[in-house]
Coordinates of C-alpha atoms in Angstrom, one line a residue:
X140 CA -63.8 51.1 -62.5
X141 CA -66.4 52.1 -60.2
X142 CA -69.6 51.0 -59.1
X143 CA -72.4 52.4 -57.0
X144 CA -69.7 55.2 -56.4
X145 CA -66.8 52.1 -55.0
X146 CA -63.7 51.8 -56.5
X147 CA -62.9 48.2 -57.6
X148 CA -59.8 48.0 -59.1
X149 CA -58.6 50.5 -55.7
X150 CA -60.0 47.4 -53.1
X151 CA -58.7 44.4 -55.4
X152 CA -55.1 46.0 -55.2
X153 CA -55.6 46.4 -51.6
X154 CA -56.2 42.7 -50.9
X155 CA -54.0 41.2 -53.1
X156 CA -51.4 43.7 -51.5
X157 CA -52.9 42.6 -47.8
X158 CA -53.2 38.8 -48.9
X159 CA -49.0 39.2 -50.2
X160 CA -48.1 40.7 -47.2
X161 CA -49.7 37.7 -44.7
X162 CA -48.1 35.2 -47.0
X163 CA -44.5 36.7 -46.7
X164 CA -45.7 37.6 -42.5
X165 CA -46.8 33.7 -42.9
X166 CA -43.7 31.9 -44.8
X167 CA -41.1 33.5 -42.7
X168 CA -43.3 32.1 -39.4
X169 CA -42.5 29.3 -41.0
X170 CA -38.9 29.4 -41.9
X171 CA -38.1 30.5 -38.7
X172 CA -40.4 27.9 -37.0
X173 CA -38.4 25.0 -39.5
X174 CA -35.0 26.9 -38.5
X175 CA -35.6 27.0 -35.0
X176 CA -36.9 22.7 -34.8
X177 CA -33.6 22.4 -36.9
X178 CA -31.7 24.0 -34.3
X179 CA -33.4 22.1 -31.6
X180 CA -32.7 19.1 -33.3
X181 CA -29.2 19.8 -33.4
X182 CA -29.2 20.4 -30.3
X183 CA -30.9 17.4 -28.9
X184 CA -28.4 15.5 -31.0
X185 CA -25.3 17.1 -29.2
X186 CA -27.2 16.6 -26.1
X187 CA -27.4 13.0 -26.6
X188 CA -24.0 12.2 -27.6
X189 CA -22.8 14.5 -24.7
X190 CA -25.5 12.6 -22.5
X191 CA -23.8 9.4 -23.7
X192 CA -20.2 9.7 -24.2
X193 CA -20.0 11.1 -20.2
X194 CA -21.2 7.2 -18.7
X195 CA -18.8 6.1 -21.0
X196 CA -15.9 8.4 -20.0
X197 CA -16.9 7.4 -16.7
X198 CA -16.3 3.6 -17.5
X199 CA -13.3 4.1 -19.1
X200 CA -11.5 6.3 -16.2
X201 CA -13.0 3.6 -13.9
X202 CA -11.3 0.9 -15.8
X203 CA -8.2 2.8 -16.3
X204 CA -8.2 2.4 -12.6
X205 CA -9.0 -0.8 -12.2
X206 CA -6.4 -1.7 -14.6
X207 CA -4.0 0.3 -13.2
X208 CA -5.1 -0.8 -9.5
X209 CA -4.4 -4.6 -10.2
X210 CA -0.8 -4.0 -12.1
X211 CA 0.8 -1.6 -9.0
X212 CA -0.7 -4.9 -6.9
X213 CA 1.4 -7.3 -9.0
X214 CA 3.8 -5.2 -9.5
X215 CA 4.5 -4.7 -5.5
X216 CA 4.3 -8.6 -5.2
X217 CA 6.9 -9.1 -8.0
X218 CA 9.3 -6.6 -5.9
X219 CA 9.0 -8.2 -3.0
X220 CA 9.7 -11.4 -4.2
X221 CA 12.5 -10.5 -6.0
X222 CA 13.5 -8.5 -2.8
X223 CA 13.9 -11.1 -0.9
X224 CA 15.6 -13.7 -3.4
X225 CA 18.2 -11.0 -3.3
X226 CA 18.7 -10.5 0.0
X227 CA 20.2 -12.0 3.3
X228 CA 23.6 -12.8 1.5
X229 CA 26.5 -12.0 4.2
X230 CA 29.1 -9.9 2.3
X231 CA 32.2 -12.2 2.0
X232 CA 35.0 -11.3 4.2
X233 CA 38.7 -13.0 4.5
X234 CA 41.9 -12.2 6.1
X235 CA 45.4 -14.2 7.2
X236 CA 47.2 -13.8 10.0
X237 CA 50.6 -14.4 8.8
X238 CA 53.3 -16.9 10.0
X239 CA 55.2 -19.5 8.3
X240 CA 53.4 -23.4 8.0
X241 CA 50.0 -24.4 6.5
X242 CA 47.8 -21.9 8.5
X243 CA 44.1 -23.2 10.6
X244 CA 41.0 -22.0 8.5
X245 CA 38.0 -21.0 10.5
X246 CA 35.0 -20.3 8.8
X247 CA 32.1 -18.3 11.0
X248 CA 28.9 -18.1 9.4
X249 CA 25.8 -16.6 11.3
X250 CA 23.1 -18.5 11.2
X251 CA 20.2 -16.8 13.5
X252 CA 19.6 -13.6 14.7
X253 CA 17.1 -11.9 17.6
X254 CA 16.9 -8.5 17.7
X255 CA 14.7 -8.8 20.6
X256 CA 17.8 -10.3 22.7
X257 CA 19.9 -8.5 20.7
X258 CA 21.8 -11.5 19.8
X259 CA 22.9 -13.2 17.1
X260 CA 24.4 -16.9 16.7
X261 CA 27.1 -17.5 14.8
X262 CA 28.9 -20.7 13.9
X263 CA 32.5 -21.8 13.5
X264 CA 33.4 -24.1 12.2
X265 CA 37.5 -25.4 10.9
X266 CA 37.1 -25.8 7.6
X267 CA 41.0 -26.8 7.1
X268 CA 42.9 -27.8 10.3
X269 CA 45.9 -27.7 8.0
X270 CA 50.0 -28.7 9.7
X271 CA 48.4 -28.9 12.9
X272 CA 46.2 -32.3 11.6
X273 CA 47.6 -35.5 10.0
X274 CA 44.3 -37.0 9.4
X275 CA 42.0 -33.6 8.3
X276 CA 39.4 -34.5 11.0
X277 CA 41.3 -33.9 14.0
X278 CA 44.0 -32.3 16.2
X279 CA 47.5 -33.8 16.9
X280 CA 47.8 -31.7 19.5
X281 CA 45.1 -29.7 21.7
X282 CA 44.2 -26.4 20.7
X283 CA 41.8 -23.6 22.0
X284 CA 40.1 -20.8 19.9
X285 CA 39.1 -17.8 21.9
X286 CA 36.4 -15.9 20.7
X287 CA 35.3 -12.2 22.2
X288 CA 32.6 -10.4 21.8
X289 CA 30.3 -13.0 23.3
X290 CA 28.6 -12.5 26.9
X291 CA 31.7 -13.2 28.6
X292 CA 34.8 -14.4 26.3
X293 CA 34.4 -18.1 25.6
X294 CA 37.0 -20.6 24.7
X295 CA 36.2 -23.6 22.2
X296 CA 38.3 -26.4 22.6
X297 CA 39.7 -29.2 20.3
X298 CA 41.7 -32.1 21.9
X299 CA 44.1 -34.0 20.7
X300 CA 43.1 -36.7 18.4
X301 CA 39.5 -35.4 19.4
X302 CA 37.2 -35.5 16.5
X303 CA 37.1 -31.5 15.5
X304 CA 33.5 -30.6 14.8
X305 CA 31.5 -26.7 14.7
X306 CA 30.4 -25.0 17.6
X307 CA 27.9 -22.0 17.6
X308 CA 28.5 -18.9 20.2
X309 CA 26.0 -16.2 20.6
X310 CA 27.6 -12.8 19.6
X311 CA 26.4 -9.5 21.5
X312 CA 24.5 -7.1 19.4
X313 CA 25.1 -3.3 19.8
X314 CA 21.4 -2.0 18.7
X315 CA 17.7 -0.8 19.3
X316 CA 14.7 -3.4 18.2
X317 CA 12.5 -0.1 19.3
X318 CA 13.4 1.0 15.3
X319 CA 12.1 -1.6 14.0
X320 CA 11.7 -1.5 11.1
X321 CA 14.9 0.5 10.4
X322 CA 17.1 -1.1 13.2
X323 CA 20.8 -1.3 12.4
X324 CA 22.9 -3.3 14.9
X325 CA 26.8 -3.7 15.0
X326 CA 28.9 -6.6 16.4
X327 CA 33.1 -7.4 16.6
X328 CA 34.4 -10.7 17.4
X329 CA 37.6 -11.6 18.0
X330 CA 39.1 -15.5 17.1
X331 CA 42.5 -16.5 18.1
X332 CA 43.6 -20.1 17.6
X333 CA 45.9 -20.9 20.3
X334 CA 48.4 -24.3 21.0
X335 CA 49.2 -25.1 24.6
X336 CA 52.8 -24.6 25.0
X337 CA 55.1 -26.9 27.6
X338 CA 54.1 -23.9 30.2
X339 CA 50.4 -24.3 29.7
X340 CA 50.3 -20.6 28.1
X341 CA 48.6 -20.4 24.6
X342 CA 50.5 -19.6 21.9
X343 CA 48.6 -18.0 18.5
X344 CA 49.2 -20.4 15.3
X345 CA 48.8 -19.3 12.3
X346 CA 45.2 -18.9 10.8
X347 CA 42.8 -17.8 8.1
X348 CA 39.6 -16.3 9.1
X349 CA 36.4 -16.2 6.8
X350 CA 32.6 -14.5 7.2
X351 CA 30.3 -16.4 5.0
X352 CA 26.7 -17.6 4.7
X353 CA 23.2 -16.3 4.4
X354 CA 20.5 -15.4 6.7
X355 CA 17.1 -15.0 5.7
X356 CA 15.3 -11.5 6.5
X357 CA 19.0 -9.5 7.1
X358 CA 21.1 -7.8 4.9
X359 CA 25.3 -8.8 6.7
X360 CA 28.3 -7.0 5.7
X361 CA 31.5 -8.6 7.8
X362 CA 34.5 -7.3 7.6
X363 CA 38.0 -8.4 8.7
X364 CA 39.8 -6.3 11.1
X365 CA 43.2 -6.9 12.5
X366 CA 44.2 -6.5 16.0
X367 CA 47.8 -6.7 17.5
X368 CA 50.7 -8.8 16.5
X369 CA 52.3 -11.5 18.1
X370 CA 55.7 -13.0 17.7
X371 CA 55.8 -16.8 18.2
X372 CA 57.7 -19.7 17.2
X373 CA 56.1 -19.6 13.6
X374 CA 56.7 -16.1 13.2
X375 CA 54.9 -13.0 13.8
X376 CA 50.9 -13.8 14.1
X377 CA 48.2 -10.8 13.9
X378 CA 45.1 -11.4 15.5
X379 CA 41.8 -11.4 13.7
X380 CA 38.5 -10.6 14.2
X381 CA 35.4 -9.6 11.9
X382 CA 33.0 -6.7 12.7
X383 CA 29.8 -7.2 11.5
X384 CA 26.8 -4.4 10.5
X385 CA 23.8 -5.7 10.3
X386 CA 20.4 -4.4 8.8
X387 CA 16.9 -5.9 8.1
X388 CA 16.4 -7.2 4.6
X389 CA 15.1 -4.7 2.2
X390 CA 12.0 -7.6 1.0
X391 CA 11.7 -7.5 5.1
X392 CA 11.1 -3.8 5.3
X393 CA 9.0 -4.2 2.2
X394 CA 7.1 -6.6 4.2
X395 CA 6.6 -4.2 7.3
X396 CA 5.5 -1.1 4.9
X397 CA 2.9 -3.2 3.2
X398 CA 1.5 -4.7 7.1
X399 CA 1.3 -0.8 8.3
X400 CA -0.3 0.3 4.9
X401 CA -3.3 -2.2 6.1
X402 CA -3.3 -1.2 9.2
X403 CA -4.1 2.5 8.0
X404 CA -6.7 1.6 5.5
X405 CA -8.9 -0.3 8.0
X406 CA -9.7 2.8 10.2
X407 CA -10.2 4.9 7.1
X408 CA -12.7 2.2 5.6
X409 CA -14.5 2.7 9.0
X410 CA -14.9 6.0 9.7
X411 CA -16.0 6.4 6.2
X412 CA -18.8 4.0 6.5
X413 CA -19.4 5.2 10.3
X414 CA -19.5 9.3 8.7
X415 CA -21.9 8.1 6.2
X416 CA -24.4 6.4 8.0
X417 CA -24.1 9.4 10.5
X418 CA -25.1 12.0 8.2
X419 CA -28.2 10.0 6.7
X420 CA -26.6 9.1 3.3
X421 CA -27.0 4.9 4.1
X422 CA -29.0 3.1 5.7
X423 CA -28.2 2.2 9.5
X424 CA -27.5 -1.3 10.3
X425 CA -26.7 -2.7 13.3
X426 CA -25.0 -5.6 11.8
X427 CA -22.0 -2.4 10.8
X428 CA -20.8 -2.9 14.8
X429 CA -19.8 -6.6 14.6
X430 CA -17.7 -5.5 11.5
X431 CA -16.2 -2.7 13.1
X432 CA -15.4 -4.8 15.9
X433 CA -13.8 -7.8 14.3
X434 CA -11.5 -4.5 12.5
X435 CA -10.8 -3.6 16.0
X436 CA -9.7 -7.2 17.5
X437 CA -8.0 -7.7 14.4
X438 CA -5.4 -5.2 14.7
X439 CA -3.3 -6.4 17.1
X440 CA -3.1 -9.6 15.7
X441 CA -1.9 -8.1 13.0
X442 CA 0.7 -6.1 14.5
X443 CA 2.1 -9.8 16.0
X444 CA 2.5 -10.8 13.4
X445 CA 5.4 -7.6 12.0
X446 CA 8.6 -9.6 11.1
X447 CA 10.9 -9.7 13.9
X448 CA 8.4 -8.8 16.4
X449 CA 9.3 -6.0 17.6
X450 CA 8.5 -5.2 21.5
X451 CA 5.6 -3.3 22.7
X452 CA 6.3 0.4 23.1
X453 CA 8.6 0.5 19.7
X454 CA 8.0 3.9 17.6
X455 CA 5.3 2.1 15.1
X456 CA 3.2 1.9 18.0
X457 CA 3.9 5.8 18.9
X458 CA 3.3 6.3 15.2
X459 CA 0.9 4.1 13.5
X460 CA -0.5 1.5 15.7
X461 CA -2.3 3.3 19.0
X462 CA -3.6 6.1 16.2
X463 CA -5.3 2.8 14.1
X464 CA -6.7 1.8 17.3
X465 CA -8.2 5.4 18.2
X466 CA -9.4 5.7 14.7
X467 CA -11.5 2.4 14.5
X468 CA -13.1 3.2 18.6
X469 CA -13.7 7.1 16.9
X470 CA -15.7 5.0 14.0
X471 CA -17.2 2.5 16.3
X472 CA -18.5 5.7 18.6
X473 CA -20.2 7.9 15.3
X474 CA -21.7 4.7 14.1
X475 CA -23.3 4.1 18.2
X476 CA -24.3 7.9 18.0
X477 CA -26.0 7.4 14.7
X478 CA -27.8 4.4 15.7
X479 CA -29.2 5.9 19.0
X480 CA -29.9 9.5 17.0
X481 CA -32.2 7.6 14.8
X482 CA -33.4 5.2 17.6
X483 CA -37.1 5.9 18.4
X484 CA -37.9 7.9 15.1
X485 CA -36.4 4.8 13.0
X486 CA -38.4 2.7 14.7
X487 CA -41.9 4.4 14.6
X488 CA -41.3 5.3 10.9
X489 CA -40.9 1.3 10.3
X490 CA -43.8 0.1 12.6
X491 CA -45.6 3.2 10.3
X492 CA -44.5 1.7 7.1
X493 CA -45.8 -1.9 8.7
X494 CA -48.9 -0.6 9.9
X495 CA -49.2 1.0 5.8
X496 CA -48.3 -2.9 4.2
X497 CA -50.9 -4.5 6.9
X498 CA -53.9 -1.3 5.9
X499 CA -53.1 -2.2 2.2
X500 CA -53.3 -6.2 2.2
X501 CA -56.3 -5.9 4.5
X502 CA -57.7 -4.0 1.8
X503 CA -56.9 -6.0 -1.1
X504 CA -58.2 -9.0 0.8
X505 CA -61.5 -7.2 1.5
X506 CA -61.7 -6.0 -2.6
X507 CA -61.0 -9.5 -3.5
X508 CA -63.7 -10.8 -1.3
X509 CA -66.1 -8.1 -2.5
X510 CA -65.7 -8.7 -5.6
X511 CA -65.9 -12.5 -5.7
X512 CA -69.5 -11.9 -4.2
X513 CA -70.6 -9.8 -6.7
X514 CA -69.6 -12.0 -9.2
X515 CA -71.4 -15.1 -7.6
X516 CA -74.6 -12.5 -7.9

């Protein structure tokens, strides 16, 4: 159909054509616009729990740690305890001399012991005075027990009809405190009973010798040696003696360990805080030296108070102790540098700030006062 020389039907097909093709331009706008919020959405949601699940991650590794932190604590203290319940028993030891009659029993049991002096006391003491006692409490005829190994041999001597009673001799220790913690020290005694004969010579008797006892903080093995052989009136007598090997208590070296471990995290708590504040990450305050300090003064303290107390100059020293002292001075000296780095600037940026708080209270005094007058206007 045309009119005035226009085709109608030609223009109506034409914009219904144009008018589909702007709705199907238009609706898949849309469906990508709804595809691509959809997407977002998604992906704010992901976000999110990611966002949210990472703190919590975080608190759970930090009290996995915490956890775990607090049971190795107890755990150490439960070892050392039991450590040192176990410990300090003297391996028993036991040996007879021979001969014929109802033999002396001597009983040494060490009771102290100073690595420093490099000594160790040990007491004997007749447990059974057997045929050579009617009454079990003393001699019917004198006897002398010499015992070796001390500084200088020694002789204890029991009267006759003297009450017999213990008697504690200091034994010579073969060993080096300097390794303390891991010092190992040796010691032999020997103990021969002896009668006086109608000669004035002594004359072994019969005996048994036994190593027993305890001694806190050491870890004793004794064990009975036998010497020569003598033939006497009661038949042929060995001589005894007992060789000791003696070694710190493992709850002692325990103990030690732990000490040394606190020793080395003190410097490392200080030069991390010094490092820190030196590279501008905290705030500088000069209250940081008296806690360094008190770190510094407390070390040596501290290193009194090592069980046993070993001498100055021992290889901790070499090792652990001078290095914990040059680590808290290093700390103490980058936490001075710091301080005097930021000296004058720190303290014209915080009479700046000042100056800024007085300007702005000034000002809201003179705002308030302003506007109290206009209001009485």
């Amino acid at each position: 159909m045309r009119r005035g020389g226009i085709d109608v039907r030609g223009r109506v097909a034409t914009s219904r054509a144009t008018h589909h093709a702007r709705a199907g331009v238009t609706g898949g706008a849309a469906l990508k616009r709804r595809r691509d919020k959809r997407h977002a959405l998604v992906a704010a949601l992901w976000h999110n729990v990611a966002v949210t699940s990472r703190p919590r991650a975080r608190s759970r590794a930090r009290s996995i740690g915490v956890i775990g932190g607090v049971l190795a604590i107890a755990l150490l203290y439960v070892v050392v305890i039991v450590l040192y319940a176990a410990g300090g028993r003297i391996e028993h030891a036991e040996a007879s001399s021979g001969g014929e009659g109802v033999p002396l029993e001597l009983t040494l049991t060490p009771v102290d012991i100073d690595g420093a002096a490099s000594t160790m006391s040990v007491r004997i003491n007749p447990t059974d005075l057997g045929s050579y006692s009617s009454d079990d409490f003393s001699m019917d005829e004198a006897v002398h027990v010499l015992v070796t190994g001390t500084n200088g041999a020694r002789t204890i001597e029991y009267g006759a009809d003297e009450v017999v009673g213990a008697e504690t001799v200091a034994l010579t220790l073969d060993g080096f405190i300097e390794q303390w913690p891991f010092d190992r020290y040796t010691a032999e005694t020997l103990i021969a009973p002896m009668r006086v004969d109608a000669d004035g010579q002594g004359v072994p008797i019969p005996y048994v010798l036994t190593a027993d006892g305890r001694v806190p903080g050491w870890n004793v093995v004794a064990e009975a040696v036998s010497t020569v052989s003598v033939v006497t009136e009661d038949g042929t007598i060995t001589l005894l003696g007992v060789q000791f090997t003696i070694t710190r208590a493992a709850s002692t070296v325990a103990f030690g360990l732990v000490l040394l471990t606190l020793m080395v995290i003190a410097p490392v708590l200080v030069l991390t805080a010094a490092i820190t504040v030196y590279r501008g990450r905290r705030k500088i305050e000069v209250t940081m030296l008296g806690w360094i300090g008190a770190m510094l003064f407390a070390t040596i303290p501290l290193r009194n108070f090592f069980p046993g107390s070993p001498p100055i100059g021992s290889w901790v020293d070499y090792l652990i102790v001078l290095w914990v002292i040059a680590a808290l001075i290093a700390g103490l000296v980058i936490f001075v540098f710091a301080w005097l780095r930021n000296g004058p600037d720190g303290v014209a940026a915080a009479q700046s700030a000042g100056d800024a708080d007085a300007q702005g209270d000034a000002s809201d005094a003179d705002a308030g006062s302003d506007g109290g007058a206009g209001g009485g206007e």
